[in-house]
C-alpha cells in the first residue's frame, strides 16, 4: 500500500468512521455515497463505538502477500453494536476462545507488513472485550 | 430479455493443469482454434475474451487484440471482459447480446487464465482482488477466508457438520475420472475429505478448487446462421447476470446469495422454465459452501437443506439434479477467468450427447452458474439441445 492510499483512509482505519444517512439514520461502514436502505444520497460522518460481537470467523493458514509474517491469524465478521458487519482480524485472543457470539472491541494494530515505501500500515483489529471494571 | 435466437455451434478446451511450457496466449489460441474448427471454420466477426488476472500474474493487459492477433483474426472486433471468477460466462453474455441484437453474425468467446507462473502468496493476493480491496483484502482476508466465513456461519445456523459437505467433493472427483480435460481425474474418499489439511478453517484443501491454467471457448451464431452452416447447435435459452454487494459484510443476509437468486430468476424467466425442468446443473464449486448456497439460491433446495442433496446422492449423474458432471471447479480445475467457459463447453457436450462415460441420460436442458467473487457477480446460463 502506498502512502496516499493509506493516508486518505485514516478516519476509517484509526477511528472506525463510517456514515449515517441524513434521511433515514441508517449507519454504514465503510462510508458510501448512497444509502443502502433508502437510496438517499446525503450522508454525515458517523464514528462507530468499536464494540461488537463475532458473527463468523476463520483462521488464515495461507495468507496473501503482505500478511505472511502474521500467519496463522484469526479473521472475523464482527457485528458492530450499531448494526453493520465489519471484516477484520482478531487479536490478543487464544485460538480456543474464538467463537461466534464472542464480545469484542476495536483496537489499533499493525494490520499488514510494512510497505516498500516505508509506511507502517495501522488499522483496526478486534480483541475480546475487557469488562469496564478491569480497565 | 431473452436470446431466443442464439446458438452455440462450436466448442474447444485445453486440458486444465499446470502448463509450465505454455503461455497465456498459447492456451487461449489453442482453445479458440479448436472451437472454430468444431464450428466448421465460419468467419468470425467479434471476439470476447474472459479473463481476470492477466495483468497481475502475466503482466499482460489488452487481451482482446492479443488473442485476435495470434489466432489469425487480426482486424476483427475484440475486447476483454472482466468480472473476477465470473469473467468467462460474463464474456458469453456479451457474445449473446452481440448475436442477439444483430450486431454480429458469428462471435467467438474464449475464457483464459494463467495462474501458475507466480508464487502462491501473489496468486492469493491477486484472487483477493475479487473482493473489496480496501475493506476485505487489505485487512488480511484471503479469498478462501471469505468462503470460510460463509461456511462457518452456515454450519452454525443450520447445525451442519464439516463432514456433511464431503459428498460434493467426492462427486466432483468421481466425475473428473471420465473427463480427459480434468486436472484431478482420480476419486477421493470421505476419509480423505475429513483428514484434509485446513486452508482457512473450516475450509480445507478438499473444499477448495485448485490454482491452475486453462482456456475454453465457444462459437456463437444465430439459430438461422447455424442452420445455414449446417451445424449441430445447442441453443442458448437464457443468459443472465445478477449482482450483489462486492463485500460479504455489506450483505443483509449473509447466507442468501442474492446475486444468484436474481441471476437464476432472470434466467428462468428468459427461458420460461423452472428448476424442476433442468436436467443437470454445472455449479460454481470454487468451495463446497458455494455449491450449497448456489443450489439453494437457484431453487433446487430450501434454505439450509442443500447439504441433504449430497447426503442423499441426488447430485450424481443418475441423481435428481446432477451437478459438476465433468468434475466441476474442484476436480476439473478452476482457471478463474476460463471457468465459466469450461462449464458452458461441458454443458454443450452433455446436450450434444458427447459426454462419454459422464453422459447424463436424456439431457435436454442444462444450466450453468458462474460466480464472481463471493457472489457479487453471478451469471446463469440455460442451454437446450436442438434436434
PDB file of N, CA and C in Angstrom, chain A residues 1 5 9 12-13 29-32 54-65 67-68 73 75-77 79 84-89 100 111-112 124, chain B residues 120-122 124-125 128 132 134-142 145-146 148-150 152-153 156-157 197-202 245 248-252 254:
ATOM      1  N   UNK A   1       0.854  -1.202   0.000  1.00  0.00           N
ATOM      2  CA  UNK A   1       0.000   0.000   0.000  1.00  0.00           C
ATOM      3  C   UNK A   1       0.882   1.242   0.000  1.00  0.00           C
ATOM      4  N   UNK A   5      -2.638   6.213  -0.400  1.00  0.00           N
ATOM      5  CA  UNK A   5      -3.735   5.258  -0.196  1.00  0.00           C
ATOM      6  C   UNK A   5      -3.991   5.063   1.302  1.00  0.00           C
ATOM      7  N   UNK A   9      -7.326   7.038   4.138  1.00  0.00           N
ATOM      8  CA  UNK A   9      -8.291   6.218   4.883  1.00  0.00           C
ATOM      9  C   UNK A   9      -8.068   6.286   6.392  1.00  0.00           C
ATOM     10  N   UNK A  12     -11.152   5.962   8.636  1.00  0.00           N
ATOM     11  CA  UNK A  12     -11.726   4.614   8.714  1.00  0.00           C
ATOM     12  C   UNK A  12     -10.817   3.700   9.534  1.00  0.00           C
ATOM     13  N   UNK A  13      -9.523   3.740   9.253  1.00  0.00           N
ATOM     14  CA  UNK A  13      -8.605   2.792   9.879  1.00  0.00           C
ATOM     15  C   UNK A  13      -8.338   3.065  11.352  1.00  0.00           C
ATOM     16  N   UNK A  29     -20.731   1.187   7.451  1.00  0.00           N
ATOM     17  CA  UNK A  29     -19.280   1.165   7.414  1.00  0.00           C
ATOM     18  C   UNK A  29     -18.858   0.139   6.368  1.00  0.00           C
ATOM     19  N   UNK A  30     -17.943   0.472   5.451  1.00  0.00           N
ATOM     20  CA  UNK A  30     -17.284   1.769   5.252  1.00  0.00           C
ATOM     21  C   UNK A  30     -18.235   2.808   4.687  1.00  0.00           C
ATOM     22  N   UNK A  31     -17.750   4.080   4.579  1.00  0.00           N
ATOM     23  CA  UNK A  31     -18.593   5.142   4.042  1.00  0.00           C
ATOM     24  C   UNK A  31     -19.002   4.852   2.611  1.00  0.00           C
ATOM     25  N   UNK A  32     -20.184   5.301   2.242  1.00  0.00           N
ATOM     26  CA  UNK A  32     -20.618   5.229   0.844  1.00  0.00           C
ATOM     27  C   UNK A  32     -21.537   6.407   0.584  1.00  0.00           C
ATOM     28  N   UNK A  54     -18.574 -11.357  17.530  1.00  0.00           N
ATOM     29  CA  UNK A  54     -18.154 -12.166  16.392  1.00  0.00           C
ATOM     30  C   UNK A  54     -19.376 -12.837  15.762  1.00  0.00           C
ATOM     31  N   UNK A  55     -19.547 -12.605  14.454  1.00  0.00           N
ATOM     32  CA  UNK A  55     -20.679 -13.166  13.710  1.00  0.00           C
ATOM     33  C   UNK A  55     -20.262 -14.436  12.965  1.00  0.00           C
ATOM     34  N   UNK A  56     -19.021 -14.434  12.457  1.00  0.00           N
ATOM     35  CA  UNK A  56     -18.424 -15.638  11.881  1.00  0.00           C
ATOM     36  C   UNK A  56     -16.913 -15.447  11.924  1.00  0.00           C
ATOM     37  N   UNK A  57     -16.149 -16.554  11.826  1.00  0.00           N
ATOM     38  CA  UNK A  57     -14.697 -16.411  11.957  1.00  0.00           C
ATOM     39  C   UNK A  57     -13.982 -17.525  11.199  1.00  0.00           C
ATOM     40  N   UNK A  58     -12.680 -17.314  11.003  1.00  0.00           N
ATOM     41  CA  UNK A  58     -11.838 -18.329  10.387  1.00  0.00           C
ATOM     42  C   UNK A  58     -10.407 -18.096  10.846  1.00  0.00           C
ATOM     43  N   UNK A  59      -9.524 -19.042  10.498  1.00  0.00           N
ATOM     44  CA  UNK A  59      -8.096 -18.875  10.745  1.00  0.00           C
ATOM     45  C   UNK A  59      -7.387 -18.993   9.406  1.00  0.00           C
ATOM     46  N   UNK A  60      -6.578 -18.002   9.076  1.00  0.00           N
ATOM     47  CA  UNK A  60      -5.903 -17.991   7.776  1.00  0.00           C
ATOM     48  C   UNK A  60      -4.542 -18.666   7.920  1.00  0.00           C
ATOM     49  N   UNK A  61      -4.383 -19.822   7.257  1.00  0.00           N
ATOM     50  CA  UNK A  61      -3.110 -20.551   7.282  1.00  0.00           C
ATOM     51  C   UNK A  61      -2.262 -20.236   6.049  1.00  0.00           C
ATOM     52  N   UNK A  62      -2.918 -19.812   4.967  1.00  0.00           N
ATOM     53  CA  UNK A  62      -2.211 -19.485   3.726  1.00  0.00           C
ATOM     54  C   UNK A  62      -2.521 -18.030   3.382  1.00  0.00           C
ATOM     55  N   UNK A  63      -1.715 -17.104   3.909  1.00  0.00           N
ATOM     56  CA  UNK A  63      -2.037 -15.681   3.785  1.00  0.00           C
ATOM     57  C   UNK A  63      -1.694 -15.117   2.419  1.00  0.00           C
ATOM     58  N   UNK A  64      -2.380 -14.035   2.048  1.00  0.00           N
ATOM     59  CA  UNK A  64      -1.971 -13.319   0.842  1.00  0.00           C
ATOM     60  C   UNK A  64      -0.651 -12.581   1.085  1.00  0.00           C
ATOM     61  N   UNK A  65       0.021 -12.200  -0.013  1.00  0.00           N
ATOM     62  CA  UNK A  65       1.267 -11.436   0.089  1.00  0.00           C
ATOM     63  C   UNK A  65       1.013 -10.186   0.937  1.00  0.00           C
ATOM     64  N   UNK A  67       0.934 -10.353   4.261  1.00  0.00           N
ATOM     65  CA  UNK A  67       0.421 -10.789   5.566  1.00  0.00           C
ATOM     66  C   UNK A  67       1.142 -12.031   6.088  1.00  0.00           C
ATOM     67  N   UNK A  68       2.197 -12.462   5.364  1.00  0.00           N
ATOM     68  CA  UNK A  68       2.827 -13.739   5.704  1.00  0.00           C
ATOM     69  C   UNK A  68       3.369 -13.779   7.133  1.00  0.00           C
ATOM     70  N   UNK A  73      -3.439 -16.466  11.404  1.00  0.00           N
ATOM     71  CA  UNK A  73      -4.119 -15.443  12.207  1.00  0.00           C
ATOM     72  C   UNK A  73      -5.636 -15.585  12.085  1.00  0.00           C
ATOM     73  N   UNK A  75      -9.454 -14.311  11.606  1.00  0.00           N
ATOM     74  CA  UNK A  75     -10.221 -13.223  10.990  1.00  0.00           C
ATOM     75  C   UNK A  75     -11.690 -13.424  11.330  1.00  0.00           C
ATOM     76  N   UNK A  76     -12.469 -12.364  11.237  1.00  0.00           N
ATOM     77  CA  UNK A  76     -13.879 -12.474  11.627  1.00  0.00           C
ATOM     78  C   UNK A  76     -14.724 -11.460  10.883  1.00  0.00           C
ATOM     79  N   UNK A  77     -16.019 -11.765  10.833  1.00  0.00           N
ATOM     80  CA  UNK A  77     -17.015 -10.742  10.573  1.00  0.00           C
ATOM     81  C   UNK A  77     -17.517 -10.339  11.953  1.00  0.00           C
ATOM     82  N   UNK A  79     -20.161  -8.102  14.136  1.00  0.00           N
ATOM     83  CA  UNK A  79     -21.419  -7.331  14.113  1.00  0.00           C
ATOM     84  C   UNK A  79     -21.248  -6.172  15.082  1.00  0.00           C
ATOM     85  N   UNK A  84     -23.855  -2.542  11.520  1.00  0.00           N
ATOM     86  CA  UNK A  84     -23.126  -3.090  10.368  1.00  0.00           C
ATOM     87  C   UNK A  84     -22.184  -4.229  10.748  1.00  0.00           C
ATOM     88  N   UNK A  85     -21.872  -5.061   9.747  1.00  0.00           N
ATOM     89  CA  UNK A  85     -20.808  -6.049   9.886  1.00  0.00           C
ATOM     90  C   UNK A  85     -19.520  -5.423   9.384  1.00  0.00           C
ATOM     91  N   UNK A  86     -18.394  -5.792  10.000  1.00  0.00           N
ATOM     92  CA  UNK A  86     -17.103  -5.350   9.509  1.00  0.00           C
ATOM     93  C   UNK A  86     -16.177  -6.569   9.461  1.00  0.00           C
ATOM     94  N   UNK A  87     -15.364  -6.637   8.406  1.00  0.00           N
ATOM     95  CA  UNK A  87     -14.406  -7.742   8.243  1.00  0.00           C
ATOM     96  C   UNK A  87     -13.062  -7.297   8.790  1.00  0.00           C
ATOM     97  N   UNK A  88     -12.475  -8.087   9.684  1.00  0.00           N
ATOM     98  CA  UNK A  88     -11.224  -7.667  10.317  1.00  0.00           C
ATOM     99  C   UNK A  88     -10.515  -8.857  10.933  1.00  0.00           C
ATOM    100  N   UNK A  89      -9.250  -8.635  11.301  1.00  0.00           N
ATOM    101  CA  UNK A  89      -8.526  -9.655  12.057  1.00  0.00           C
ATOM    102  C   UNK A  89      -8.889  -9.540  13.530  1.00  0.00           C
ATOM    103  N   UNK A 100     -18.383 -17.817  17.718  1.00  0.00           N
ATOM    104  CA  UNK A 100     -19.483 -16.945  17.320  1.00  0.00           C
ATOM    105  C   UNK A 100     -20.148 -16.438  18.594  1.00  0.00           C
ATOM    106  N   UNK A 111      -1.730  -3.814  10.663  1.00  0.00           N
ATOM    107  CA  UNK A 111      -2.597  -4.807  10.025  1.00  0.00           C
ATOM    108  C   UNK A 111      -1.898  -5.595   8.933  1.00  0.00           C
ATOM    109  N   UNK A 112      -0.755  -5.112   8.449  1.00  0.00           N
ATOM    110  CA  UNK A 112      -0.027  -5.867   7.437  1.00  0.00           C
ATOM    111  C   UNK A 112       1.443  -5.494   7.512  1.00  0.00           C
ATOM    112  N   UNK A 124      -7.665  -1.104  12.173  1.00  0.00           N
ATOM    113  CA  UNK A 124      -8.454  -1.724  13.237  1.00  0.00           C
ATOM    114  C   UNK A 124      -8.313  -3.240  13.234  1.00  0.00           C
TER     115      UNK A 124
ATOM    116  N   UNK B 120       2.657 -18.675  -4.694  1.00  0.00           N
ATOM    117  CA  UNK B 120       1.311 -18.840  -4.122  1.00  0.00           C
ATOM    118  C   UNK B 120       0.795 -17.569  -3.452  1.00  0.00           C
ATOM    119  N   UNK B 121       1.640 -16.871  -2.677  1.00  0.00           N
ATOM    120  CA  UNK B 121       1.155 -15.690  -1.949  1.00  0.00           C
ATOM    121  C   UNK B 121       0.717 -14.589  -2.918  1.00  0.00           C
ATOM    122  N   UNK B 122       1.394 -14.497  -4.070  1.00  0.00           N
ATOM    123  CA  UNK B 122       1.000 -13.494  -5.067  1.00  0.00           C
ATOM    124  C   UNK B 122      -0.330 -13.864  -5.720  1.00  0.00           C
ATOM    125  N   UNK B 124      -2.624 -15.693  -4.325  1.00  0.00           N
ATOM    126  CA  UNK B 124      -3.627 -15.492  -3.277  1.00  0.00           C
ATOM    127  C   UNK B 124      -4.014 -14.019  -3.191  1.00  0.00           C
ATOM    128  N   UNK B 125      -3.026 -13.129  -3.262  1.00  0.00           N
ATOM    129  CA  UNK B 125      -3.307 -11.693  -3.206  1.00  0.00           C
ATOM    130  C   UNK B 125      -4.082 -11.239  -4.439  1.00  0.00           C
ATOM    131  N   UNK B 128      -7.693 -12.257  -4.207  1.00  0.00           N
ATOM    132  CA  UNK B 128      -8.421 -11.445  -3.222  1.00  0.00           C
ATOM    133  C   UNK B 128      -8.933 -10.147  -3.837  1.00  0.00           C
ATOM    134  N   UNK B 132     -13.625  -6.853  -1.824  1.00  0.00           N
ATOM    135  CA  UNK B 132     -13.455  -5.424  -1.592  1.00  0.00           C
ATOM    136  C   UNK B 132     -11.996  -5.190  -1.195  1.00  0.00           C
ATOM    137  N   UNK B 134     -10.119  -2.591  -0.248  1.00  0.00           N
ATOM    138  CA  UNK B 134      -9.773  -1.825   0.955  1.00  0.00           C
ATOM    139  C   UNK B 134     -10.298  -2.456   2.240  1.00  0.00           C
ATOM    140  N   UNK B 135     -11.475  -3.068   2.185  1.00  0.00           N
ATOM    141  CA  UNK B 135     -12.136  -3.457   3.437  1.00  0.00           C
ATOM    142  C   UNK B 135     -12.253  -4.966   3.652  1.00  0.00           C
ATOM    143  N   UNK B 136     -11.728  -5.757   2.709  1.00  0.00           N
ATOM    144  CA  UNK B 136     -11.626  -7.205   2.939  1.00  0.00           C
ATOM    145  C   UNK B 136     -10.179  -7.629   2.710  1.00  0.00           C
ATOM    146  N   UNK B 137      -9.722  -7.495   1.438  1.00  0.00           N
ATOM    147  CA  UNK B 137      -8.380  -7.994   1.087  1.00  0.00           C
ATOM    148  C   UNK B 137      -7.295  -7.359   1.953  1.00  0.00           C
ATOM    149  N   UNK B 138      -7.302  -6.039   2.078  1.00  0.00           N
ATOM    150  CA  UNK B 138      -6.208  -5.390   2.807  1.00  0.00           C
ATOM    151  C   UNK B 138      -6.314  -5.566   4.316  1.00  0.00           C
ATOM    152  N   UNK B 139      -7.413  -6.120   4.795  1.00  0.00           N
ATOM    153  CA  UNK B 139      -7.493  -6.476   6.212  1.00  0.00           C
ATOM    154  C   UNK B 139      -6.869  -7.853   6.467  1.00  0.00           C
ATOM    155  N   UNK B 140      -6.406  -8.510   5.413  1.00  0.00           N
ATOM    156  CA  UNK B 140      -5.763  -9.815   5.575  1.00  0.00           C
ATOM    157  C   UNK B 140      -6.688 -10.984   5.297  1.00  0.00           C
ATOM    158  N   UNK B 141      -7.877 -10.706   4.771  1.00  0.00           N
ATOM    159  CA  UNK B 141      -8.793 -11.801   4.456  1.00  0.00           C
ATOM    160  C   UNK B 141      -8.480 -12.310   3.054  1.00  0.00           C
ATOM    161  N   UNK B 142      -8.042 -13.547   2.964  1.00  0.00           N
ATOM    162  CA  UNK B 142      -7.833 -14.165   1.665  1.00  0.00           C
ATOM    163  C   UNK B 142      -9.199 -14.519   1.100  1.00  0.00           C
ATOM    164  N   UNK B 145     -10.583 -17.279   2.964  1.00  0.00           N
ATOM    165  CA  UNK B 145     -11.110 -16.890   4.274  1.00  0.00           C
ATOM    166  C   UNK B 145     -12.546 -16.381   4.172  1.00  0.00           C
ATOM    167  N   UNK B 146     -12.856 -15.663   3.099  1.00  0.00           N
ATOM    168  CA  UNK B 146     -14.225 -15.163   2.933  1.00  0.00           C
ATOM    169  C   UNK B 146     -15.204 -16.330   2.806  1.00  0.00           C
ATOM    170  N   UNK B 148     -14.652 -19.240   4.012  1.00  0.00           N
ATOM    171  CA  UNK B 148     -14.656 -19.879   5.333  1.00  0.00           C
ATOM    172  C   UNK B 148     -15.657 -19.185   6.258  1.00  0.00           C
ATOM    173  N   UNK B 149     -15.759 -17.854   6.157  1.00  0.00           N
ATOM    174  CA  UNK B 149     -16.724 -17.116   6.983  1.00  0.00           C
ATOM    175  C   UNK B 149     -18.149 -17.527   6.627  1.00  0.00           C
ATOM    176  N   UNK B 150     -18.383 -17.741   5.327  1.00  0.00           N
ATOM    177  CA  UNK B 150     -19.702 -18.220   4.884  1.00  0.00           C
ATOM    178  C   UNK B 150     -19.980 -19.616   5.431  1.00  0.00           C
ATOM    179  N   UNK B 152     -18.568 -21.287   7.937  1.00  0.00           N
ATOM    180  CA  UNK B 152     -18.705 -21.328   9.408  1.00  0.00           C
ATOM    181  C   UNK B 152     -20.101 -20.890   9.836  1.00  0.00           C
ATOM    182  N   UNK B 153     -20.574 -19.795   9.228  1.00  0.00           N
ATOM    183  CA  UNK B 153     -21.885 -19.269   9.610  1.00  0.00           C
ATOM    184  C   UNK B 153     -22.988 -20.252   9.204  1.00  0.00           C
ATOM    185  N   UNK B 156     -23.084 -23.044  11.615  1.00  0.00           N
ATOM    186  CA  UNK B 156     -23.647 -22.549  12.875  1.00  0.00           C
ATOM    187  C   UNK B 156     -25.171 -22.429  12.793  1.00  0.00           C
ATOM    188  N   UNK B 157     -25.659 -21.815  11.725  1.00  0.00           N
ATOM    189  CA  UNK B 157     -27.111 -21.552  11.640  1.00  0.00           C
ATOM    190  C   UNK B 157     -27.907 -22.810  11.357  1.00  0.00           C
ATOM    191  N   UNK B 197      -5.990 -31.102   5.103  1.00  0.00           N
ATOM    192  CA  UNK B 197      -5.469 -30.016   5.938  1.00  0.00           C
ATOM    193  C   UNK B 197      -6.250 -28.724   5.682  1.00  0.00           C
ATOM    194  N   UNK B 198      -6.269 -27.876   6.696  1.00  0.00           N
ATOM    195  CA  UNK B 198      -7.022 -26.631   6.628  1.00  0.00           C
ATOM    196  C   UNK B 198      -6.278 -25.570   5.821  1.00  0.00           C
ATOM    197  N   UNK B 199      -7.044 -24.841   5.014  1.00  0.00           N
ATOM    198  CA  UNK B 199      -6.505 -23.670   4.311  1.00  0.00           C
ATOM    199  C   UNK B 199      -6.944 -22.420   5.082  1.00  0.00           C
ATOM    200  N   UNK B 200      -8.239 -22.356   5.372  1.00  0.00           N
ATOM    201  CA  UNK B 200      -8.802 -21.321   6.245  1.00  0.00           C
ATOM    202  C   UNK B 200      -9.993 -21.992   6.914  1.00  0.00           C
ATOM    203  N   UNK B 201      -9.801 -22.409   8.115  1.00  0.00           N
ATOM    204  CA  UNK B 201     -10.762 -23.174   8.898  1.00  0.00           C
ATOM    205  C   UNK B 201     -12.187 -22.595   8.782  1.00  0.00           C
ATOM    206  N   UNK B 202     -13.236 -23.334   8.470  1.00  0.00           N
ATOM    207  CA  UNK B 202     -13.325 -24.784   8.236  1.00  0.00           C
ATOM    208  C   UNK B 202     -13.116 -25.211   6.778  1.00  0.00           C
ATOM    209  N   UNK B 245     -23.669  -6.988  -3.344  1.00  0.00           N
ATOM    210  CA  UNK B 245     -22.608  -6.167  -2.766  1.00  0.00           C
ATOM    211  C   UNK B 245     -21.267  -6.851  -3.008  1.00  0.00           C
ATOM    212  N   UNK B 248     -18.712  -9.153   1.543  1.00  0.00           N
ATOM    213  CA  UNK B 248     -19.599 -10.001   2.352  1.00  0.00           C
ATOM    214  C   UNK B 248     -20.266  -9.204   3.459  1.00  0.00           C
ATOM    215  N   UNK B 249     -19.496  -8.295   4.087  1.00  0.00           N
ATOM    216  CA  UNK B 249     -20.038  -7.620   5.271  1.00  0.00           C
ATOM    217  C   UNK B 249     -21.168  -6.652   4.948  1.00  0.00           C
ATOM    218  N   UNK B 250     -21.393  -6.375   3.669  1.00  0.00           N
ATOM    219  CA  UNK B 250     -22.497  -5.480   3.309  1.00  0.00           C
ATOM    220  C   UNK B 250     -23.777  -6.231   2.937  1.00  0.00           C
ATOM    221  N   UNK B 251     -23.748  -7.577   3.030  1.00  0.00           N
ATOM    222  CA  UNK B 251     -24.948  -8.355   2.689  1.00  0.00           C
ATOM    223  C   UNK B 251     -25.949  -8.264   3.829  1.00  0.00           C
ATOM    224  N   UNK B 252     -27.194  -8.028   3.508  1.00  0.00           N
ATOM    225  CA  UNK B 252     -28.224  -8.012   4.538  1.00  0.00           C
ATOM    226  C   UNK B 252     -28.373  -9.393   5.149  1.00  0.00           C
ATOM    227  N   UNK B 254     -26.284 -12.910   5.047  1.00  0.00           N
ATOM    228  CA  UNK B 254     -25.017 -13.494   4.591  1.00  0.00           C
ATOM    229  C   UNK B 254     -25.217 -14.784   3.805  1.00  0.00           C
TER     230      UNK B 254
END
